[in-house]
Every structure is written in C-alpha cells, then in structure tokens.
XYZ file of C-alpha atoms in Angstrom:
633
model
C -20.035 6.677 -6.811
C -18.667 9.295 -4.397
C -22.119 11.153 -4.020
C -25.814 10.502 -3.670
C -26.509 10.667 -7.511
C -23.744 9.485 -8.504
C -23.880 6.265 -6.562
C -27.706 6.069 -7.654
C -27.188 6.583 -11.568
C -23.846 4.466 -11.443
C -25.319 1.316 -12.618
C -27.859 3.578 -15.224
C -24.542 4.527 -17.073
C -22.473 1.463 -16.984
C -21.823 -1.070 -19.684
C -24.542 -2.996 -18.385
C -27.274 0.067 -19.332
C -29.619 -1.880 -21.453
C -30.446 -4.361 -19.023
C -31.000 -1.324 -16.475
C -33.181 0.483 -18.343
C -35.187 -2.535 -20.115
C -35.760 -3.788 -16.595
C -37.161 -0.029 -15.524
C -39.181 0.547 -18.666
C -41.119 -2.566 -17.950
C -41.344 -1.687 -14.319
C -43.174 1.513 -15.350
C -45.239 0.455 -17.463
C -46.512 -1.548 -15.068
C -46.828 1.177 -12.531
C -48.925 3.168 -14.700
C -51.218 -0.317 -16.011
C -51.899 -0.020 -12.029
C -52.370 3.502 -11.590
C -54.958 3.327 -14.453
C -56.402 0.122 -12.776
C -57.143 2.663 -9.663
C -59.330 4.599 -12.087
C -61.224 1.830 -13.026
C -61.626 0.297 -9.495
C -63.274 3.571 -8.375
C -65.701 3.641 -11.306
C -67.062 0.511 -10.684
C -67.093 1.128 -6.971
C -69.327 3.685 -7.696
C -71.344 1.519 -9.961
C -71.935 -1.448 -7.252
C -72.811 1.279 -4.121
C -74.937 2.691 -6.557
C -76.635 -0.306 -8.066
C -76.747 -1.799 -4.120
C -79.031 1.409 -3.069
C -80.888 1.604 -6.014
C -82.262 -1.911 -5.568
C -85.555 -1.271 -3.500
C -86.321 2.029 -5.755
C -89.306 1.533 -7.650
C -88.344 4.699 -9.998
C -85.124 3.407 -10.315
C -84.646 -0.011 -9.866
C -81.367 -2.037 -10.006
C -81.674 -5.422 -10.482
C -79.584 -8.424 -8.741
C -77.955 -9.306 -12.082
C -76.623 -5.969 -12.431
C -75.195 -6.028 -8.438
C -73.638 -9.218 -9.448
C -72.094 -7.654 -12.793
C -70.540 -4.604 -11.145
C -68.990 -6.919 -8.179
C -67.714 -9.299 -10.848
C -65.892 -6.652 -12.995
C -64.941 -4.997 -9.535
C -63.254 -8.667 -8.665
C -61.875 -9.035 -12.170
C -60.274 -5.216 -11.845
C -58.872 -6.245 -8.322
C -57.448 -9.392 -9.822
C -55.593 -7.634 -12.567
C -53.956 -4.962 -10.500
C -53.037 -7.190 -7.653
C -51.536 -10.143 -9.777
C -51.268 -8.732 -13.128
C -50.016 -5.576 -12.665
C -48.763 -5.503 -9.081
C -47.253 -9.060 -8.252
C -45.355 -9.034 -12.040
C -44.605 -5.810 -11.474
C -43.021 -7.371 -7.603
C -40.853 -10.060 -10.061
C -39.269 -7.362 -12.750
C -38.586 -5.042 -9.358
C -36.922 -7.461 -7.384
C -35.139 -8.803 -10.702
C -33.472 -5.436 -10.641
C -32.851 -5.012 -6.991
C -30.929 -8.461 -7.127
C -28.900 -7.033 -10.722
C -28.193 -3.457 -9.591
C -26.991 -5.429 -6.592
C -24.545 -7.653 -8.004
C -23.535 -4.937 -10.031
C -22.645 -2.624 -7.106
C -20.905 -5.829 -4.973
C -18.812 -6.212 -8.159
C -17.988 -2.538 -7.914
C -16.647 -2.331 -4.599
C -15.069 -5.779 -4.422
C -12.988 -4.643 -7.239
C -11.853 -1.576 -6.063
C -11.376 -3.382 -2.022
C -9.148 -5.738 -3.954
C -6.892 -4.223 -6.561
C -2.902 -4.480 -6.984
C -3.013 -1.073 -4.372
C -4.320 -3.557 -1.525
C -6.781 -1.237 -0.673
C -8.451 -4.013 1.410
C -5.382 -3.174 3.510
C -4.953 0.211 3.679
C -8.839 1.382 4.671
C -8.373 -1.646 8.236
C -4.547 -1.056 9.066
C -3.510 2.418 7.382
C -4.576 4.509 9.816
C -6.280 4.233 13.294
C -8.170 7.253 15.101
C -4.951 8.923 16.513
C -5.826 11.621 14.525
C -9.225 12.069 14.197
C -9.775 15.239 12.754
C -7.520 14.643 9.968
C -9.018 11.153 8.998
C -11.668 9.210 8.997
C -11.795 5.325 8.369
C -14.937 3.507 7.785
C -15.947 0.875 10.434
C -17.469 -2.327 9.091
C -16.722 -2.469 6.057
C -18.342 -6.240 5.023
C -21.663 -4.897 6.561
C -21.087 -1.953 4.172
C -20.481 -4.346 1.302
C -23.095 -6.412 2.165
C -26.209 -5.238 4.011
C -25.874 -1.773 3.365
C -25.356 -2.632 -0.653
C -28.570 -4.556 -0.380
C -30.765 -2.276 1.535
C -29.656 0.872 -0.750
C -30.405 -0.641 -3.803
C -33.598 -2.461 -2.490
C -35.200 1.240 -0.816
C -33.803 3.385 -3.788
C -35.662 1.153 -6.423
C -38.841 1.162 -4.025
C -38.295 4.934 -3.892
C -38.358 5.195 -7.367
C -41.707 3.241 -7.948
C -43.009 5.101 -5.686
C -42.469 8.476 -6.893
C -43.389 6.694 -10.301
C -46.596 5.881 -8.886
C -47.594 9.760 -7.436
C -46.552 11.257 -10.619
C -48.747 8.863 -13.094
C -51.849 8.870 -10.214
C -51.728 12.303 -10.279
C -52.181 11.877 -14.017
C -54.785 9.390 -14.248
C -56.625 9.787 -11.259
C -56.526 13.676 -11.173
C -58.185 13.718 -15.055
C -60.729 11.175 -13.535
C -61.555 13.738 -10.516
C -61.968 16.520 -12.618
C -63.930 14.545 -15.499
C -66.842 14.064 -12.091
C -66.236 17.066 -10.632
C -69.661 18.878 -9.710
C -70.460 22.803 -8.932
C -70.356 23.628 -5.488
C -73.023 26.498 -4.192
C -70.847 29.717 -2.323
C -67.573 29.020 -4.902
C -69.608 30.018 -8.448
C -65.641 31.318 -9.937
C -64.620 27.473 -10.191
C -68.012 26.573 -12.215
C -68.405 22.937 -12.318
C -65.082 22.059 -10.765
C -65.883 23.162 -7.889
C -66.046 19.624 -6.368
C -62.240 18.950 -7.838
C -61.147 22.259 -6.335
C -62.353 21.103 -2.675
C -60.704 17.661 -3.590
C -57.144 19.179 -4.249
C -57.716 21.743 -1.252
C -58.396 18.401 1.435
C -55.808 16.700 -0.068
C -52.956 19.645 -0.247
C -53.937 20.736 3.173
C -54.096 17.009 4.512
C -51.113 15.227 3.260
C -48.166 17.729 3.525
C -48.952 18.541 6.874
C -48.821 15.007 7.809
C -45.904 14.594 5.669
C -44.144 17.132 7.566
C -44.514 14.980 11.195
C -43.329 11.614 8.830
C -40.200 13.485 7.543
C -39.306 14.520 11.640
C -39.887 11.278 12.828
C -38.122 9.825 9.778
C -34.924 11.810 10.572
C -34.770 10.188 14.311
C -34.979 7.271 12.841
C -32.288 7.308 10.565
C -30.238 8.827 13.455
C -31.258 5.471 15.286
C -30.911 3.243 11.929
C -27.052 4.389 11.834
C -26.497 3.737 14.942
C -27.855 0.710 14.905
C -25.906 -1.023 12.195
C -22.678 0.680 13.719
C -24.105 -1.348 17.090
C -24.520 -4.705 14.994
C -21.417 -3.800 12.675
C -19.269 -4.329 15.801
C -21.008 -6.590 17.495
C -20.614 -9.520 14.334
C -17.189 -8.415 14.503
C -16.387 -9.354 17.658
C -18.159 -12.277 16.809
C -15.718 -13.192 13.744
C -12.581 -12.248 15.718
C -14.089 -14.660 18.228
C -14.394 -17.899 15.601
C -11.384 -16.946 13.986
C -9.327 -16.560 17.173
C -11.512 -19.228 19.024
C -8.389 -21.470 19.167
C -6.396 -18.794 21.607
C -9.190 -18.049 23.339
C -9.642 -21.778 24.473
C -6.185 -22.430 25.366
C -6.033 -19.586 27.559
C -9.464 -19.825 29.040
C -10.301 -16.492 28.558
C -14.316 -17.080 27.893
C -14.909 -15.135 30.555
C -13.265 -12.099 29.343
C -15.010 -12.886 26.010
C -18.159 -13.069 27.334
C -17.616 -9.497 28.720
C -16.717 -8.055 25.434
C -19.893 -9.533 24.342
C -22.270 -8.452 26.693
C -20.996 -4.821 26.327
C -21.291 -4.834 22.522
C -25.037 -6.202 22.695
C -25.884 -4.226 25.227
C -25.342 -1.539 22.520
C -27.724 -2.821 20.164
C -30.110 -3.518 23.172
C -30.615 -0.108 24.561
C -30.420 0.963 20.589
C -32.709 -1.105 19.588
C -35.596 -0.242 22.259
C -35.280 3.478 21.291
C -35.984 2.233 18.121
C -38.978 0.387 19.204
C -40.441 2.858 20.780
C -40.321 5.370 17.482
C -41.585 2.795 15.407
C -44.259 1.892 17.698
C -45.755 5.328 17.819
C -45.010 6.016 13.942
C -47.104 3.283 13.287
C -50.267 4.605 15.551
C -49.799 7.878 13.757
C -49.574 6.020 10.051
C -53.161 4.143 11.398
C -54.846 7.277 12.465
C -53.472 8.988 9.566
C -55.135 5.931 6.794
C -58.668 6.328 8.516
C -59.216 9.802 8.566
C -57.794 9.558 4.859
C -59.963 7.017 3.305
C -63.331 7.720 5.808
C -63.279 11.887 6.337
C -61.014 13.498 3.734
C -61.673 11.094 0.639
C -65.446 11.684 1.271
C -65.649 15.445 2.477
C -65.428 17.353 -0.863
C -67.958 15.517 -2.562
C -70.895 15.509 -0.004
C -71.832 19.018 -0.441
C -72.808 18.562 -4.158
C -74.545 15.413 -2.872
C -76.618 17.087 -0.397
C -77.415 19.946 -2.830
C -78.505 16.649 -4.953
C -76.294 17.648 -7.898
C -74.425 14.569 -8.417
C -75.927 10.724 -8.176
C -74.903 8.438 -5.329
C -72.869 6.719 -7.753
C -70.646 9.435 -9.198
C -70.266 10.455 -5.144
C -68.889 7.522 -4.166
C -66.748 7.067 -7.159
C -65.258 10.726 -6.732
C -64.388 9.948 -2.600
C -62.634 6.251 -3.993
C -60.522 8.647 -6.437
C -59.988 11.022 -3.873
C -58.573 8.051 -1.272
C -56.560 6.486 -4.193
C -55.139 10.247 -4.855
C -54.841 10.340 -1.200
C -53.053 7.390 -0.893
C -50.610 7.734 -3.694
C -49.744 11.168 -2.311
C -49.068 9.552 0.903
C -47.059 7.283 -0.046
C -43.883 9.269 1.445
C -45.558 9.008 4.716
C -45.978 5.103 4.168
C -42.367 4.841 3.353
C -40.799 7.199 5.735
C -39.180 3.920 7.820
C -37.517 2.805 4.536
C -36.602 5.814 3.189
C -34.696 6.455 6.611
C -33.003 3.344 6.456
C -31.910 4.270 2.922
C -30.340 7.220 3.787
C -28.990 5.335 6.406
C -27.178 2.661 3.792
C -26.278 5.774 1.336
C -24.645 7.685 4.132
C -22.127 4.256 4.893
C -21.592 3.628 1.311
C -20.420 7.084 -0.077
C -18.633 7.355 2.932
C -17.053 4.040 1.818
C -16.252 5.157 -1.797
C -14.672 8.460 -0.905
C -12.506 6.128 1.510
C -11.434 3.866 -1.136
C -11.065 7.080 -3.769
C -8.644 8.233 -1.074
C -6.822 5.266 -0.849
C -6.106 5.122 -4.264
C -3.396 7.571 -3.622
C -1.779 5.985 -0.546
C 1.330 8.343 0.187
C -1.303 11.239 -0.046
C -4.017 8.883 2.083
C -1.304 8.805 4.585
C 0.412 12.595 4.625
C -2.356 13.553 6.838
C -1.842 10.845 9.657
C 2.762 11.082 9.729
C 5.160 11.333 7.601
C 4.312 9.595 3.817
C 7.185 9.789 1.671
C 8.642 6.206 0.648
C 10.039 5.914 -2.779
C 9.576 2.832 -4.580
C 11.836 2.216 -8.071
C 12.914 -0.899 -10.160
C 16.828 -1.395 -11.507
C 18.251 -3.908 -13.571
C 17.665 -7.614 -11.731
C 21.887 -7.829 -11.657
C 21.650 -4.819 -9.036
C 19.695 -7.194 -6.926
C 17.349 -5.337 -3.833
C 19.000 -1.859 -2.459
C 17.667 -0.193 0.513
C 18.737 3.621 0.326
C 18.061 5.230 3.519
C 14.957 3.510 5.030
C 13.625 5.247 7.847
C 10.100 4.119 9.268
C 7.988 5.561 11.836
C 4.675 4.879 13.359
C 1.229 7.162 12.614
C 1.984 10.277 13.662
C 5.478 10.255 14.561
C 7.924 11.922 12.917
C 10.956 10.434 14.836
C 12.107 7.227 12.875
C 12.200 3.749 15.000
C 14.412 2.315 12.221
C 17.198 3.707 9.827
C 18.600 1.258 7.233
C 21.032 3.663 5.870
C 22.614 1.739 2.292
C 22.045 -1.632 1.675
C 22.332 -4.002 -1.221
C 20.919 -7.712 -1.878
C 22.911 -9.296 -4.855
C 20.941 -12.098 -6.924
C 21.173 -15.894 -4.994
C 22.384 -13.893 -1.650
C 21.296 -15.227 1.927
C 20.387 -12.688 4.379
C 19.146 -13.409 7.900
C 17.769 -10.664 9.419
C 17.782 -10.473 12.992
C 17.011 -8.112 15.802
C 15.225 -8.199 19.529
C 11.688 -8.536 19.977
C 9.727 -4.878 18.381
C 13.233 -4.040 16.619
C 10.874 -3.606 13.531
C 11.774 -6.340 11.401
C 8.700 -7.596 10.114
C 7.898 -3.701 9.475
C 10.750 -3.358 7.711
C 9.567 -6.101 5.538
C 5.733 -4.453 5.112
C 7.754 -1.354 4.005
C 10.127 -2.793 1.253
C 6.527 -4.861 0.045
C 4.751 -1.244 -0.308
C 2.707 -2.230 3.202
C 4.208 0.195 5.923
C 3.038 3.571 5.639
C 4.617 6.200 7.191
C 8.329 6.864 6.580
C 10.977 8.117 4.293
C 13.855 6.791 1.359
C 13.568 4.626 -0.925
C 12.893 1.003 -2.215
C 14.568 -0.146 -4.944
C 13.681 -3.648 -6.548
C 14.900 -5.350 -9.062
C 13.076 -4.970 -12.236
C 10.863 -7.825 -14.159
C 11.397 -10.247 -11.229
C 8.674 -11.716 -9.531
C 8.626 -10.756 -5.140
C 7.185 -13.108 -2.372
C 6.836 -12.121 0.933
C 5.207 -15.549 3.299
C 4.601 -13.339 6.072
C 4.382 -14.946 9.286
C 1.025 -16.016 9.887
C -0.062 -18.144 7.618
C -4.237 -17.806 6.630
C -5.542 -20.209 3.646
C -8.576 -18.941 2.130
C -11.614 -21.521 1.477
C -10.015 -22.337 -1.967
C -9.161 -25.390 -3.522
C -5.255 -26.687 -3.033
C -4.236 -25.619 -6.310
C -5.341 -22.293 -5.814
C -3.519 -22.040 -2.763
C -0.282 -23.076 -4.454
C -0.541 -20.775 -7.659
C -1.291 -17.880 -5.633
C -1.459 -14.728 -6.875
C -1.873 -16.912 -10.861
C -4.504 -18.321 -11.783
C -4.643 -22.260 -12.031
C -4.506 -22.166 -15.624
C -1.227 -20.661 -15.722
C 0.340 -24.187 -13.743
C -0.303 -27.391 -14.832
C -1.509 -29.912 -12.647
C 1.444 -31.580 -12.808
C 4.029 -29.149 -12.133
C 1.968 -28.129 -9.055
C 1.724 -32.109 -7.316
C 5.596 -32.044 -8.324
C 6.091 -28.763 -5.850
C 3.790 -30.443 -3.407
C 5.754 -33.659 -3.005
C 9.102 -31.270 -2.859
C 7.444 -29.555 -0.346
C 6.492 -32.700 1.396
C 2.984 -32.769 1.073
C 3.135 -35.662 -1.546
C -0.227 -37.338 0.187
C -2.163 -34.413 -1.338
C -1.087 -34.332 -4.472
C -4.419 -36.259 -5.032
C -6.204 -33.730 -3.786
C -5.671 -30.427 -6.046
C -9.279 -29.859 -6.763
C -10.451 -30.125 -3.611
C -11.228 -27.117 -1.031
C -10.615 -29.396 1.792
C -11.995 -32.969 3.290
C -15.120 -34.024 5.022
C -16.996 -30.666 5.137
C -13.305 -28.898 6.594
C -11.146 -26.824 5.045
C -7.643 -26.352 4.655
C -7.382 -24.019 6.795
C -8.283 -26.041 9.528
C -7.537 -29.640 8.289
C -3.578 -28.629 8.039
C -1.561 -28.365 11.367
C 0.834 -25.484 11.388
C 4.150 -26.994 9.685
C 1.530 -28.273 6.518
C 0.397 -24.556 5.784
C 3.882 -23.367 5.898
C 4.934 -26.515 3.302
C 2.164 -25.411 1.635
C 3.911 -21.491 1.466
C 7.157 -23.957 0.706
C 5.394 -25.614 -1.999
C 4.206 -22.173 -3.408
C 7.558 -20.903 -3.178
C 8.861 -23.543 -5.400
C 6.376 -23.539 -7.920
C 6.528 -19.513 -8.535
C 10.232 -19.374 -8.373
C 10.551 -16.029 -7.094
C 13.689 -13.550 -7.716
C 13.055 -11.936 -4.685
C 11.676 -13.836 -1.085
C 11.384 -12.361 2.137
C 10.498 -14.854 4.688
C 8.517 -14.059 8.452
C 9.388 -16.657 10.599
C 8.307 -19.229 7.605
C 9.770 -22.366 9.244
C 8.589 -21.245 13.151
C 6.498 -24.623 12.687
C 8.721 -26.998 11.731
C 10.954 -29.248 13.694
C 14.113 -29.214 12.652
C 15.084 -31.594 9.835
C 11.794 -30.147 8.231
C 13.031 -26.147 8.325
C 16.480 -27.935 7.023
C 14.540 -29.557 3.967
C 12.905 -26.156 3.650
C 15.975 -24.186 2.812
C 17.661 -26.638 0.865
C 14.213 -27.118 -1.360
C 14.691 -22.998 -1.859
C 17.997 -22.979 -2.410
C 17.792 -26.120 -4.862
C 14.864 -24.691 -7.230
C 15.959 -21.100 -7.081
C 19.389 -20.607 -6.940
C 19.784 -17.374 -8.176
C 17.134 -15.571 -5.730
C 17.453 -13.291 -3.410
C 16.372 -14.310 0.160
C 16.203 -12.029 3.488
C 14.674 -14.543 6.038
C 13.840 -13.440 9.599
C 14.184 -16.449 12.112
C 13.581 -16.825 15.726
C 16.420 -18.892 16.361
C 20.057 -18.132 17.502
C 22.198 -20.264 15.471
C 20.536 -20.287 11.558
C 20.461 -24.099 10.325
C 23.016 -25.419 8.454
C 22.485 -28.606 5.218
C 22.797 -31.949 5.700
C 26.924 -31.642 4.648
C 27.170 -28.611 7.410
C 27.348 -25.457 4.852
C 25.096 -22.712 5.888
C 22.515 -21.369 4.095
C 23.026 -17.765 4.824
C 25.915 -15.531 3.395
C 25.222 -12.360 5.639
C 23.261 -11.075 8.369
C 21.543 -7.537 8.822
C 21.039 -6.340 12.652
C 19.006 -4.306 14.035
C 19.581 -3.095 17.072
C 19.181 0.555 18.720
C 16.923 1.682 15.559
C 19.523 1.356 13.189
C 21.056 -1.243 10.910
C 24.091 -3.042 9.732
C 25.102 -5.548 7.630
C 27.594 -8.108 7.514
C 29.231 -11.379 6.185
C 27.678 -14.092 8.302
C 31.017 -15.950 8.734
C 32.588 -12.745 9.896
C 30.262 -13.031 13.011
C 32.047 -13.827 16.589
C 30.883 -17.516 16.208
C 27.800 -17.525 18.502
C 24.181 -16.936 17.927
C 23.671 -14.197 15.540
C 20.390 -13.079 16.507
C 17.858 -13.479 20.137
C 16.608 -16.632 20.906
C 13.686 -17.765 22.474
C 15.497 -19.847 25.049
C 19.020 -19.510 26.523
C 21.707 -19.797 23.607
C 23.974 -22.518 24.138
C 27.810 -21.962 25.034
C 29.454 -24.233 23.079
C 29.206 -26.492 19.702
C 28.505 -29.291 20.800
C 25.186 -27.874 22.365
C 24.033 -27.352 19.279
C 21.581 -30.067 18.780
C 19.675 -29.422 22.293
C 20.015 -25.505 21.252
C 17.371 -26.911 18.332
C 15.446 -29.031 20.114
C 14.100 -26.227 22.612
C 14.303 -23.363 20.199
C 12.361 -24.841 16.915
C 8.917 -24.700 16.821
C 6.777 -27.986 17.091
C 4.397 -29.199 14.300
C-alpha cells in the first residue's frame, strides 16, 4: 500500500476478495440498470412533450389519456432509477465504503502496533533536526481515521462514477445515433449528421470546462491538505490538553493554554476562509456550467433538423434529453472535482503514512539517516544473566556519546540500583537495553527464553478491563481469574479483586479512578503475576509512602527470586525489609557520561545516589530522610 494503486487495489487482492468484488459486481450492475433507465427517461420525455403539443392538432390529435400514459410511465421510470436502481445502488456502495474501511483500519493498526513498536518509532524516533534526511508523518490518528474514511469513501464514488461515463456512453450514445437526423451543409455524415453535431457540442463543451474544474480542483487540494494538517494539530493540542488537564490546573497555566489554542485555530480560520472563497466561486461556475448544459448545448444540435422539419417534435426533444444525460454523465468529473481533491488529499497522507511505517520496519536503517544506528541486540544462556558490552548512546544527530557503559553483567536474582544526577541518562539507558533508544553503539545481550518487564515511570492504563491490565502483554485467557485476584491482593489491591471484568466504576475508568500508588500496585500486581526473569524498574515506587515501596520489594523479591532487577530510585538511601537486610546487592553510577559498578555494601555508607531533598548525616536520620524524600499516595 506504498503507492496510489497499490493502496487502491489492496483490499481487491486480499483474502477478503470475494466479498470485494461481489459487493462491486452488484454495484455495477446497478450503475448500468440506471444508465439504461436514462435511455428510457428521454424516450418518454419525448413522448409526453410530444403528446402535450399535439393535443389541439386536429391532423394529429393526442388525446388526454395518452398525456396521462406517457407521464405515468415517465413517473414509474423516475421511480425505478431513483429508488430501485439509485438508492439500492446508495446501500451496496456504502456497504463497501464501510468494509474496504474496516479492512484498511485493520491494516494499519496492525502494522502501528506490531512487536517492532512502530507506534513508537514514527512519534519519538526522530524529530525534524534533520529535515532533509527524514520525514515523519504528523497526525497520525487523523491519518488512521479521517483520512482512511474519506479515501475509501471518494475512491469508491470515483469509481461509480467513471462506471457511469463509460456505460452512458454506451447506452445513451447507441440511443443518439439510433435518432440521429441528416443535417443540410454536412451531406458526408448522411443521416448522422445530427449525432455528429451532438458529439462535436459535447467534446467541445465539457473538456474545456473540465479543464477550469481540474485548476480549481488542484487549489483546492492544496487548501484540503492544509487544512487537515491545520485541524490535525489543532485536536492535538486538544488531547494533550485533556490528557495533561491535571498539570495544567495545578499550575494555572489556562492562560498560556488558551494561547496555544487561539494560534492553532487561527490556522484553520484563515485556512478555512480561503477555502470558502474557492468553493464559493466553484460552485457559481458548476451552476452556470448545468444551465447552459441542459438549456443551450443539450438542445443545439438537434434544432437544425427540426427547423428543416426532418425530425418530429418528439424525437427532438428526446435527442436534446439524451444529449443532457450524455452531457451530464460526461461532466461528472466537473461535479466531483471538490471530492476528488479531497481524495487526493487523503491518498497523499496515507501513502505517505505506509512508506513511513515500511521504513520503520527496519529501525537501525530508519534511524542511520538521523545519528549514529548501530545497537546490537543478542540472547545467551539465562545463567549468563543481562551483559551490557560497551553501551554508548547519543542523541539524534550526535555522534559524541552522553553515556558509555563499558562491561557489565547482571547475574540471575541480582539487585541493582541504578543511580545517577538528574539527565545522567538513566531512564535512556533503560529505553536502549528494551530496543527503545535509537541512536548509539554496542551491544545488548539478554538472557535467552526469559520473559523482560520494563514499568517505566509513568504509569498510563488503557480503557481496559482490570484483568487486562494485569496480564499485560497475555491475553486473559492465558491467567486464570484466580491467580490474577491472588496477585492483586499481594499487590494490595485485594478490594478489587471483585472487580476483574470491569473497565472501571460509575462511568470512570481506571485510569482515573486509581490515585498514583494504586496504578503502580497495579504494575506490582502485574509484576507478580508474569514473573519476569528480567525487570527494570523507572521510579516504580515514586508513589508510595514508605512501608508500601517496602511491601513492594519484598512482594518481588518473594515471588521471583531468581530475577534479575536494575531499579532506578529517586531516593538516597534504597529501603531496607522489615528485619533491616537490603534489597539491593550492587549499584551502577553514572556520573560524567560513564559508568561503574559496584557491591552496594562496598559503598562509603551514605546515600548512594541524589536525592530530592538534603540527605541526612547520620543513621538515626533515617526515618525523617523517608518521610521527605518518598513520594505521597
């Protein structure tokens, strides 16, 4: 789906092909049921004019029966096309708009969220700082969403409608040339003379026209991009806004909200009139346009053969109602233009999306062209443990490192605290060893067939029900409901144990029903369950008071005894259990860009690592040293 026809035969060739192409068949058939009904509507046009002027004529009269007749079949003709043909043709149409839809949203959902985390890598692999080298697409839930649904609802109505031309050219055109009449001054075309001036009015009216449509048409998908770029960024200021709306209140800063606002709208504002204006005059042209169509070209070629009083009233008026429908089938482009604009538009932002997510399938070459790309990730046997060889990370487009690990090794049930100042890099250093940093160079190696967790520091839970939440990334069937209300109450969440089907309470979910300490039980509770080999901990107990980030590490070390932890924590002195033996058997530092590790006893006896308030000076200090420097609930 990384081009134009492959994006629009995609769903044509996929497994789900027969319900494509059932769906289509029917939708022509009824496309050419309608074309034909054209035919039929201009015959018995012709019929009622003619039976309507005929009426007073002594020679040849027309009764009021016959009137009545023609209007009736005219009625019934109208009736089919419009509801039989037309309306059920509407239902099949948008029946595949709404499948090819789901089809595509399936598509791209599953490539946004494989095992690469491509999700990740298109918002947070690479920023502008190159631009020439790299280009990553902006908005990409409008992409997913609107501009999914707008493609696949214009390229089906561009379809149809090219359906339509090609089978009224068919039907209609036989029908013009089956009345056509001789024409004095043009004796080579005989008696199609009449057809010949048809297809000249109609070849010399329509593509001109056409022509002005497809300019106009190519502002306005200039202005259609730019527009959902404007409203792309305005809804996400929008959603940063809801989701931050917390922060924002506590620090009063509506104000500067309101600014941000304001300057994204007025984008779509001054957009949006531009736009206005376009559409405004397209739409006087497309009026003018339809008149002289259906009043002065439709009825031209046939009034010369009409005046020379070689053709009835009746076959004259049916030839100018099959030269409008020609006339308006042809036109149909020009009807269109708008949409087709708009569906360039939505093609443009999805192939640009695909190619994106193509690229990102091959991250270290995705991110060569923004800094330096070569990490090495391996597996060794799970005795080895974790073994950093080398690490050296930079940012996007640096190629001077901000931290070197040199050698490291994590044995199997080893404690590591890993501590540092304030933008050492530790919680990069943790994106890195999980495959989430990008730019850098040595190598990972994990322990093979064991099972990694990384509860990164901010903790985020998704509109799902508890159980979900716990399990994560298996699915519920793999856990019994049991074992999962046993991790819960470990975790010390036993008064929801009740609750594992639920997405939340009273219209809220968990996300917002649990304070901060619950979620990170909750990551506690998940931990337990899973049983990793290999945990990295962000700041995971930064919530809890301290008897609760006590019970947190002695759950963990209880239920998995033989994995490997490297915690970062914000406080000085790491907590100790309930008997006064520490948790942690070494600490790695990072300080000046590089790192070291060492025994944690072998430490000079004070804090190991900053704190967020003054470390205290001796041991008996301890407990107010927790008091101010654990986080509150």
């Amino acid at each position: 789906m990384l081009s134009f026809s492959g994006l629009m035969a995609a769903y044509w060739l996929s497994k789900k092909w027969l319900e494509a192409w059932g769906l289509t068949s029917v939708i022509i058939i009824l496309t050419a049921l309608s074309a034909m009904a054209s035919v039929w509507f201009a015959e018995v046009s012709g019929q009622l004019v003619s039976a309507i002027a005929l009426l007073h004529r002594p020679e040849h009269p027309a009764t009021l029966r016959t009137i009545l007749g023609s209007a009736a079949i005219l009625a019934a003709i109208v009736l089919l096309r419009d509801v039989g043909f037309i309306s059920v043709r509407h239902y099949f149409s948008t029946t595949l708009h709404r499948k090819w839809r789901s089809w595509l949203d399936q598509r791209f959902n599953d490539a946004l969220l494989d095992s690469n985390h491509t999700h990740y890598h298109l918002q947070h692999g690479a920023t502008h700082a190159i631009p020439p080298k790299i280009s990553v697409p902006d908005n990409i839930d409008q992409r997913v969403q609107e501009s999914v649904k707008g493609m696949a609802g214009g390229a089906i109505g561009v379809a149809m409608g090219i359906t339509g031309v090609l089978l009224s050219l068919a039907f209609v055109g036989r029908k013009i040339i089956e009345t056509s009449a001789p024409i004095n001054g043009l004796p080579f075309f005989g008696e199609y003379g009449s057809a010949f001036l048809t297809l000249v009015a109609v070849v010399a009216y329509v593509p001109i026209a056409t022509f002005v449509a497809t300019k106009l048409g190519a502002v306005l998908q200039v202005l259609d991009n730019t527009m959902q770029r404007a409203e792309g960024s305005y809804r996400g200021e929008l959603n940063t806004l809801l989701h931050n709306s917390f922060y924002i209140a506590a620090a009063s800063g509506e104000i500067a909200q309101k600014g941000i606002h304001k300057r994204r709208y007025l984008d779509i504002d001054r957009t949006w009139a531009r736009l206005n204006k376009l559409v405004s005059g397209y739409m006087a042209f497309e009026l003018f346009y339809n008149f002289l169509g259906s009043r002065i070209v439709a009825y031209a070629p046939g009034l010369l053969p009409y005046v020379d009083n070689k053709i009835s009233l009746q076959t004259y008026v049916t030839g100018a109602e099959l030269a409008n429908a020609l006339i308006i089938a042809c036109s149909w482009f020009i009807h269109v233009m708008p949409d087709i604009s708009t569906l360039k538009a939505n093609l443009g932002r999805l192939t640009e999306l695909a190619r994106a997510i193509e690229d990102v399938q091959r991250p270290r070459k995705f991110y060569a062209r923004t800094g330096v790309s070569e990490l090495r990730y391996s597996t060794q046997d799970s005795k080895l443990g974790l073994t950093l060889d080398g690490l050296e990370l930079m940012h996007e487009g640096d190629d001077v490192p901000f931290i070197r690990t040199g050698e490291h090794h994590f044995m199997p049930g080893e404690w590591t605290l890993l501590v540092g100042e304030s933008g050492s890099g530790k919680s990069s250093l943790f994106k890195a060893i999980n495959r989430l940093w990008p730019h850098g160079r040595g190598a990972a190696i994990l322990p093979e067939s064991v099972r990694s967790l990384y509860a990164a520091q901010d903790v985020n839970l998704p509109p799902i029900s508890l159980k979900e939440l716990i399990c994560m990334p298996d699915l519920v069937e793999a856990h019994s409901d049991v074992d999962v209300a046993v991790a819960l109450t470990k975790a010390g969440l036993a008064e929801f144990a009740g609750d594992l089907a639920e997405d939340g309470r009273k219209g809220h979910s968990w996300d917002q029903l649990l304070s901060g300490g619950q979620k990170q039980k909750i990551i506690l509770a998940r931990i337990l369950l899973l049983q990793p080999g290999l945990l990295f901990l962000d700041e995971s107990t930064s919530a809890l008071d301290p008897d609760a980030t006590v019970a947190f590490h002695q759950a963990i070390k209880d239920a998995c005894p033989s994995t490997t932890v490297i915690s970062i924590m914000h406080d000085a002195i790491p907590p100790r259990s309930s008997i006064g033996k520490g948790f942690y058997d070494s600490v790695l530092i990072i300080a000046n860009g590089t790192t070291r590790k060492e025994p944690l006893e072998e430490t000079k006896g004070g804090p190991v690592g900053p704190a967020r308030v003054k470390p205290a000076a001796q041991a008996e200090q301890r407990e107010d040293v927790w008091q101010w420097s654990s986080g509150q609930e």
